[in-house]
Coordinates of C-alpha atoms and ligand atoms in Angstrom, one line a residue:
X1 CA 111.0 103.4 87.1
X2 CA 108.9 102.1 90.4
X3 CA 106.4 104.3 91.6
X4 CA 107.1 103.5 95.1
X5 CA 110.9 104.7 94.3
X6 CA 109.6 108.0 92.9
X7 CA 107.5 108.2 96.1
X8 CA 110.2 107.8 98.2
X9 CA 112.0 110.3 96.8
X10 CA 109.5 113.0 96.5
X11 CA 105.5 114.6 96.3
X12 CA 104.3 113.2 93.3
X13 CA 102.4 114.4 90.3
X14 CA 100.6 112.5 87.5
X15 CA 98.0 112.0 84.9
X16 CA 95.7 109.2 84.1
X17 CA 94.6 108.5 80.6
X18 CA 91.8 106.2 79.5
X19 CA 92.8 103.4 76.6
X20 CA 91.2 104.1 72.7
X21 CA 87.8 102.4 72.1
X22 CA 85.2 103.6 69.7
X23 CA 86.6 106.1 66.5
X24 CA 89.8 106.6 68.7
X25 CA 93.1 105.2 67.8
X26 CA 96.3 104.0 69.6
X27 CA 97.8 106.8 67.8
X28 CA 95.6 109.2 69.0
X29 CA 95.9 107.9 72.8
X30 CA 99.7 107.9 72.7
X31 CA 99.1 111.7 71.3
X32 CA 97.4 112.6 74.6
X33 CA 100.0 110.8 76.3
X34 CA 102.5 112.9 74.3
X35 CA 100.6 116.5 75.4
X36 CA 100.5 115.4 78.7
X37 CA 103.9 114.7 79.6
X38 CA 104.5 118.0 78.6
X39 CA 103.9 119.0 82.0
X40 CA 106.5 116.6 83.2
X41 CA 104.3 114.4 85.3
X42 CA 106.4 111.4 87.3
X43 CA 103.7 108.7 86.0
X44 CA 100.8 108.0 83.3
X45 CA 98.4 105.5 84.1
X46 CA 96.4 103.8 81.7
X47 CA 92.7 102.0 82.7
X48 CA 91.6 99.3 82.2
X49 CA 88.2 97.6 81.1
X50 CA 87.2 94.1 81.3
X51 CA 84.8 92.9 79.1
X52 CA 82.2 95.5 77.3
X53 CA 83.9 98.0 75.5
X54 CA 86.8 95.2 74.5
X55 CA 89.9 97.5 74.9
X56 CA 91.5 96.1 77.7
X57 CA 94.4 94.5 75.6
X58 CA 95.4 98.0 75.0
X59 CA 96.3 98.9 77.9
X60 CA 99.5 96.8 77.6
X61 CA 100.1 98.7 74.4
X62 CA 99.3 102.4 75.7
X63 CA 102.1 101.7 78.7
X64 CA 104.4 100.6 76.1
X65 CA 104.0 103.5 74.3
X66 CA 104.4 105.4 77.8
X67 CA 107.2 104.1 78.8
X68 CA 109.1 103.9 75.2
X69 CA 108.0 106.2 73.1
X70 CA 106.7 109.0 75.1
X71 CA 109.6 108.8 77.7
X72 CA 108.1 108.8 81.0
X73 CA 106.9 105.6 83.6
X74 CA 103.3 104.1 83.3
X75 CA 101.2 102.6 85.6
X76 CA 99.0 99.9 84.2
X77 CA 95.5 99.4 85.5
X78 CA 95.0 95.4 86.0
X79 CA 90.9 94.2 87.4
X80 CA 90.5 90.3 88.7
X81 CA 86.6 90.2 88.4
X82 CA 86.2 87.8 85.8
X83 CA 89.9 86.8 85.2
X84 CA 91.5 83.4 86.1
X85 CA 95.5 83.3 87.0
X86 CA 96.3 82.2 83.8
X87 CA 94.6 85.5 82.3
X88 CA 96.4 87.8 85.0
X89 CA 100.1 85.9 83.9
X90 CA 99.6 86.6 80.2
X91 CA 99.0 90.3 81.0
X92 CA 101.6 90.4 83.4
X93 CA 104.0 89.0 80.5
X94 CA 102.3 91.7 78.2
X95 CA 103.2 94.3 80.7
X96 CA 106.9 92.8 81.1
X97 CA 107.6 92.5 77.5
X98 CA 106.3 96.5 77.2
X99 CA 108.9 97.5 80.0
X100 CA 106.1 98.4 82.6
X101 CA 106.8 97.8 85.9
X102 CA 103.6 99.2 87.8
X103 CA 100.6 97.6 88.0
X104 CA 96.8 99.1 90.1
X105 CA 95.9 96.0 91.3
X106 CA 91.8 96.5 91.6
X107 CA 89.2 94.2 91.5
X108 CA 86.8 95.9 89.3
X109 CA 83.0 96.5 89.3
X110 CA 80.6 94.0 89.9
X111 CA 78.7 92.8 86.4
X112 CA 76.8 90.2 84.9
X113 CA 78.6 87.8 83.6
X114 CA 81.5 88.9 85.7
X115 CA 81.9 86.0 88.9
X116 CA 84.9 85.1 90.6
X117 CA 87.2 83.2 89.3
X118 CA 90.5 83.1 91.3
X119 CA 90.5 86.2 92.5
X120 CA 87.5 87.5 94.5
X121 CA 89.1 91.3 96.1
X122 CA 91.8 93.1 95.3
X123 CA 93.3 91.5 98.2
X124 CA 93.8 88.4 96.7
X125 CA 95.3 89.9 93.2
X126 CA 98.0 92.1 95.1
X127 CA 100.3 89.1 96.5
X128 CA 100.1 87.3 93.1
X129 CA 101.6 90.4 91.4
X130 CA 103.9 90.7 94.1
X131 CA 105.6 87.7 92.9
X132 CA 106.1 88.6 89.5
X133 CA 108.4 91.4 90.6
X134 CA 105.8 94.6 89.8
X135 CA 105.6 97.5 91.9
X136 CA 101.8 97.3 93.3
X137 CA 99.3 100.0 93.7
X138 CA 95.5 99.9 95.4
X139 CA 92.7 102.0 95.2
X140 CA 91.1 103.6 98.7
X141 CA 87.9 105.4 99.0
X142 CA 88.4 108.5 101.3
X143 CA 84.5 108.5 101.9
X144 CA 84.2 104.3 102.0
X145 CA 83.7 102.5 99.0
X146 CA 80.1 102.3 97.3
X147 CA 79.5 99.0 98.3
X148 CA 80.5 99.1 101.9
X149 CA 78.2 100.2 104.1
X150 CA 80.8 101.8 106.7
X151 CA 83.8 103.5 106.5
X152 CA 85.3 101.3 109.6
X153 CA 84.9 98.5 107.6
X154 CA 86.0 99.5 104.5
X155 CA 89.2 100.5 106.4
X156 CA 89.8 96.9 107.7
X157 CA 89.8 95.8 103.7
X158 CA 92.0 98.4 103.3
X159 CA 94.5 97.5 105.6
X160 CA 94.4 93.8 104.6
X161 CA 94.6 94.5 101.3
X162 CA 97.8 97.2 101.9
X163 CA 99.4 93.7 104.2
X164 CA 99.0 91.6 101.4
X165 CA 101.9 93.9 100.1
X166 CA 100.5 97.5 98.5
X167 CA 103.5 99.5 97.4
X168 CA 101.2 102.6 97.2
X169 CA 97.2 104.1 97.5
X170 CA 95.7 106.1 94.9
X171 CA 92.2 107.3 96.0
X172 CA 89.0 107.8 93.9
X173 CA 87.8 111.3 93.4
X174 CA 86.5 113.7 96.0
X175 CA 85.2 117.3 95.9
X176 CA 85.8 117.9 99.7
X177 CA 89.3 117.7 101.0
X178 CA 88.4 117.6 104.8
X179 CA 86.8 113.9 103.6
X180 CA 90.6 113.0 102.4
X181 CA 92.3 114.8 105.6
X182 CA 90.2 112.5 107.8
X183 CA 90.8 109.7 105.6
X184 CA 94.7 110.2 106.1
X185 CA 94.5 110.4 110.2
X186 CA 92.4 107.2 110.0
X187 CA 95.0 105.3 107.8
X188 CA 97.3 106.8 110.1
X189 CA 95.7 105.6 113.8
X190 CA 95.4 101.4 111.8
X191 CA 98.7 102.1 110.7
X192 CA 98.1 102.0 107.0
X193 CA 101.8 103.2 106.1
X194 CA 102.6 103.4 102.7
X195 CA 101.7 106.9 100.4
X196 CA 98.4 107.9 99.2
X197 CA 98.3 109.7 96.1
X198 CA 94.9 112.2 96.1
X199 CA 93.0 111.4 92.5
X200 CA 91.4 114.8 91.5
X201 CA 88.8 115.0 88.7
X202 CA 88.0 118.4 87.7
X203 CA 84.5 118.0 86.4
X204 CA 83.1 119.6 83.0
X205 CA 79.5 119.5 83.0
X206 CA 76.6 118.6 85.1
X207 CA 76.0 115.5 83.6
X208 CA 79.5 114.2 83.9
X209 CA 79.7 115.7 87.3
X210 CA 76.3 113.3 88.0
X211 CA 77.5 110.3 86.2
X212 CA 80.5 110.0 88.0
X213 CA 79.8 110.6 91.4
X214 CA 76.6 108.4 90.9
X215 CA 79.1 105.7 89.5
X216 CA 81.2 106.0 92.5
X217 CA 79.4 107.3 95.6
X218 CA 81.1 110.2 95.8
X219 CA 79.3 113.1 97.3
X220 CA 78.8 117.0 95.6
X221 CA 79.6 119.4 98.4
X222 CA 77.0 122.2 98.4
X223 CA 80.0 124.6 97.2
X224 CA 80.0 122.8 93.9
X225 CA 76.4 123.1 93.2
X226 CA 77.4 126.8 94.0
X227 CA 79.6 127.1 91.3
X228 CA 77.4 125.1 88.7
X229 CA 74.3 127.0 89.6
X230 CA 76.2 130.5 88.6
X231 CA 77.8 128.9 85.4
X232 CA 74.1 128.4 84.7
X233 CA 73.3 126.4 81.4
X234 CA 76.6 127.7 79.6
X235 CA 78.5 124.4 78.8
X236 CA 82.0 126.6 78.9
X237 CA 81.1 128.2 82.2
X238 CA 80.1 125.0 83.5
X239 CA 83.8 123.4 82.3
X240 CA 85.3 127.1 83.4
X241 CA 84.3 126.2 87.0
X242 CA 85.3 122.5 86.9
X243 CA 88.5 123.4 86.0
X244 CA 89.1 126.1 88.6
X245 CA 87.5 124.0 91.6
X246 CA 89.9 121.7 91.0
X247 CA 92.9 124.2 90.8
X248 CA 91.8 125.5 94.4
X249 CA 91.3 121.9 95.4
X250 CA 94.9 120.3 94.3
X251 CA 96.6 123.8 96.0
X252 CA 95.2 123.3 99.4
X253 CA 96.2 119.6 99.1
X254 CA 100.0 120.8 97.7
X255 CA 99.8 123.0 101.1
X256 CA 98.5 120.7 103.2
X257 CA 101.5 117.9 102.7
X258 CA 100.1 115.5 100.4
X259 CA 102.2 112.5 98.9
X260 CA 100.8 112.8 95.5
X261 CA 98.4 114.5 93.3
X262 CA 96.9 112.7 90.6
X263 CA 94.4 113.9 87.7
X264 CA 92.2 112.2 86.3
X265 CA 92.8 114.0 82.9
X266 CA 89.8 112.5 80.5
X267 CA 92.0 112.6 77.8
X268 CA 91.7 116.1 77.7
X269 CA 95.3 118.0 77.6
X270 CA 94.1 121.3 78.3
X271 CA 93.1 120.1 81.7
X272 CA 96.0 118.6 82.5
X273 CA 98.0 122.2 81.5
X274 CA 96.1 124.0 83.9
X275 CA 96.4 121.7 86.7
X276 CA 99.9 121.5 86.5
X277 CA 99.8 125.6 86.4
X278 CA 98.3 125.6 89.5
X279 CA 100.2 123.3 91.0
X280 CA 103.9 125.7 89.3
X281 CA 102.0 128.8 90.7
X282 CA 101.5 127.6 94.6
X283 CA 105.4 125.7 94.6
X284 CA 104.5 122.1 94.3
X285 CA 105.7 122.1 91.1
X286 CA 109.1 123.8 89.7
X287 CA 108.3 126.7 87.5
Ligands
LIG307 P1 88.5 95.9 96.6 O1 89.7 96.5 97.3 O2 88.6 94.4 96.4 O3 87.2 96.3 97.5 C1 85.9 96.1 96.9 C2 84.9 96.0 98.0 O4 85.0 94.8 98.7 C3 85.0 97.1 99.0 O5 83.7 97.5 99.4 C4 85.7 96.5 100.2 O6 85.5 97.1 101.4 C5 85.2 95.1 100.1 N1 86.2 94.1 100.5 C6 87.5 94.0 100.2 N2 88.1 92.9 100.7 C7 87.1 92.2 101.3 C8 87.1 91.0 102.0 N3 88.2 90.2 102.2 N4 85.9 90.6 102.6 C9 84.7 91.3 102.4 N5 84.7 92.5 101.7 C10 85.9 92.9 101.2 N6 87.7 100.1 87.5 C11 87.9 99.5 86.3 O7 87.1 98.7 85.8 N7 89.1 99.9 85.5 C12 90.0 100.7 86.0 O8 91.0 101.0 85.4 C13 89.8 101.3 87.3 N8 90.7 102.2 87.9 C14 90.5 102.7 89.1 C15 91.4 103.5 89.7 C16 91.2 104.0 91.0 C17 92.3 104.9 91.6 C18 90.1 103.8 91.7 C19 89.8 104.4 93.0 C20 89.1 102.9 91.1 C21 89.3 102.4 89.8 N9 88.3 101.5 89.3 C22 88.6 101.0 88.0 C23 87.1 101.2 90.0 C24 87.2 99.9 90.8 O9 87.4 98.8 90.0 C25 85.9 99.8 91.7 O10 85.9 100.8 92.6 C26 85.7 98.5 92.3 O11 84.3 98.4 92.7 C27 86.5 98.2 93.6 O12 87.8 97.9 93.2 P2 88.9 97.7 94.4 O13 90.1 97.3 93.8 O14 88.9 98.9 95.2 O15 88.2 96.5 95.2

């Protein structure tokens, strides 16, 4: 199913997994998958990495597996960085022949080794999709992407890139929900139309919780470092608080009219379970 159907037709909730690399197999990542849906999310989305770590061809296979074998829609992660038209076709052929008809259209992390080749933004990759039929998603940055030094400009990307024909938004992580509520009256005043799904990532440790946001520019409200200074060195307290920041976190965004929460699971089924029992507990979700 299109997202931008299921959008239209309700407040969304879903789950993104990461693809198998290192010890992990297909298998294993259509297990997650499996556990997941449990929870009946509307979507699954797969990433995807260029380059490196060499499992970006499975991310064709996971949304098969999704869509097919697991029973619910995926949404496959595509980056241009690096990738020449003729690249993007094949995987859009991969992603037809697999019955996947959603695509995040992103442009992917600067690298070495990683120029332009046709596609230089996001921008450029969303139209080309467009034509093969796909329902297209974007990413947005609720406190401005890391490499743009203001917000205001940012914005302007963002709208070009959502008027090259962005079906839907799905936004990086954030701790502070006020960042995303201003976010939304922004997109609002430049008339950036189309639904933005909030991506949540409950964190687990300290050092995850410092990787990430150092990887995306995200800031740690001092309420966080609260919570991690009284979990204290206990690696299960730390996860303990993760997990329950994020619960309050996706309620007040259930309360406060949202189009769509989505979690950015880690593989890790557990978290998904008790996201989607916050989300039963406060209505978004039906029991
Ligand atoms: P763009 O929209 O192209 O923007 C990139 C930067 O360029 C921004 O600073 C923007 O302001 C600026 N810009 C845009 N257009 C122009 C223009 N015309 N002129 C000048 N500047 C411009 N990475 C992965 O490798 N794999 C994944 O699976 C993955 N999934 C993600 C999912 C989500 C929901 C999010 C939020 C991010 C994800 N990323 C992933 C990370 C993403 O690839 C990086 O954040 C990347 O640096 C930017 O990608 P983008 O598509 O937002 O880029």
């Amino acid at each position: 199913m299109k997202i931008s159907d299921i959008l239209a037709q309700r407040q969304s909730f879903s789950f993104e997994i990461f693809p198998p690399k290192g010890d992990m197999s297909v298998e294993q990542a259509e297990a997650v998958a499996t556990e997941l849906c449990k929870n009946n999310p509307d979507w699954i989305s797969v990433t995807f990495s260029a380059g490196g770590s060499g499992n970006s061809e499975r991310t064709a296979d996971i949304g098969r597996r999704i869509e097919r074998g697991v029973g619910t829609t995926a949404l496959a992660h595509l980056t241009c960085l690096g990738s020449s038209r003729a690249d993007v076709d094949a995987y859009v052929r991969r992603l037809q022949s697999a019955g996947v008809e959603n695509v995040l259209a992103l442009r992917g992390d600067r690298a070495p080794g990683r120029d332009v080749v046709d596609f230089a933004y996001a921008s450029d990759l969303v139209p080309y999709l467009k034509e093969s039929g796909l329902c297209v998603g974007g990413a947005c940055y609720p406190e401005g992407h890391v490499e743009c030094d203001d917000l205001a400009t940012d914005l302007d990307n963002l709208k070009r890139k959502v008027d090259a024909g962005v079906d839907f938004l799905v936004t990086q992580l954030f701790f502070d929900n006020d960042d995303f509520y201003k976010f939304r009256e922004l997109c609002d005043r430049k008339r950036i139309k189309v639904p933005i799904v909030c991506g949540i990532m409950p964190f687990t440790s300290v050092k995850q919780l410092q990787r990430m946001t150092f990887n995306c520019g995200a800031s740690i409200p001092a309420r966080v470092v609260k919570r991690l200074v009284a979990a204290g060195d206990d690696p299960i307290e730390q996860t303990k608080a993760g997990i329950i920041y994020a619960q309050e976190q996706i309620v007040d965004l259930a309360n406060n009219g949202v189009d769509g929460i989505h979690i950015y699971s880690m593989n890790k089924p557990a978290i998904g379970r008790a996201m989607h029992d916050a989300l039963v507990g406060c209505g978004y979700l039906p029991a």
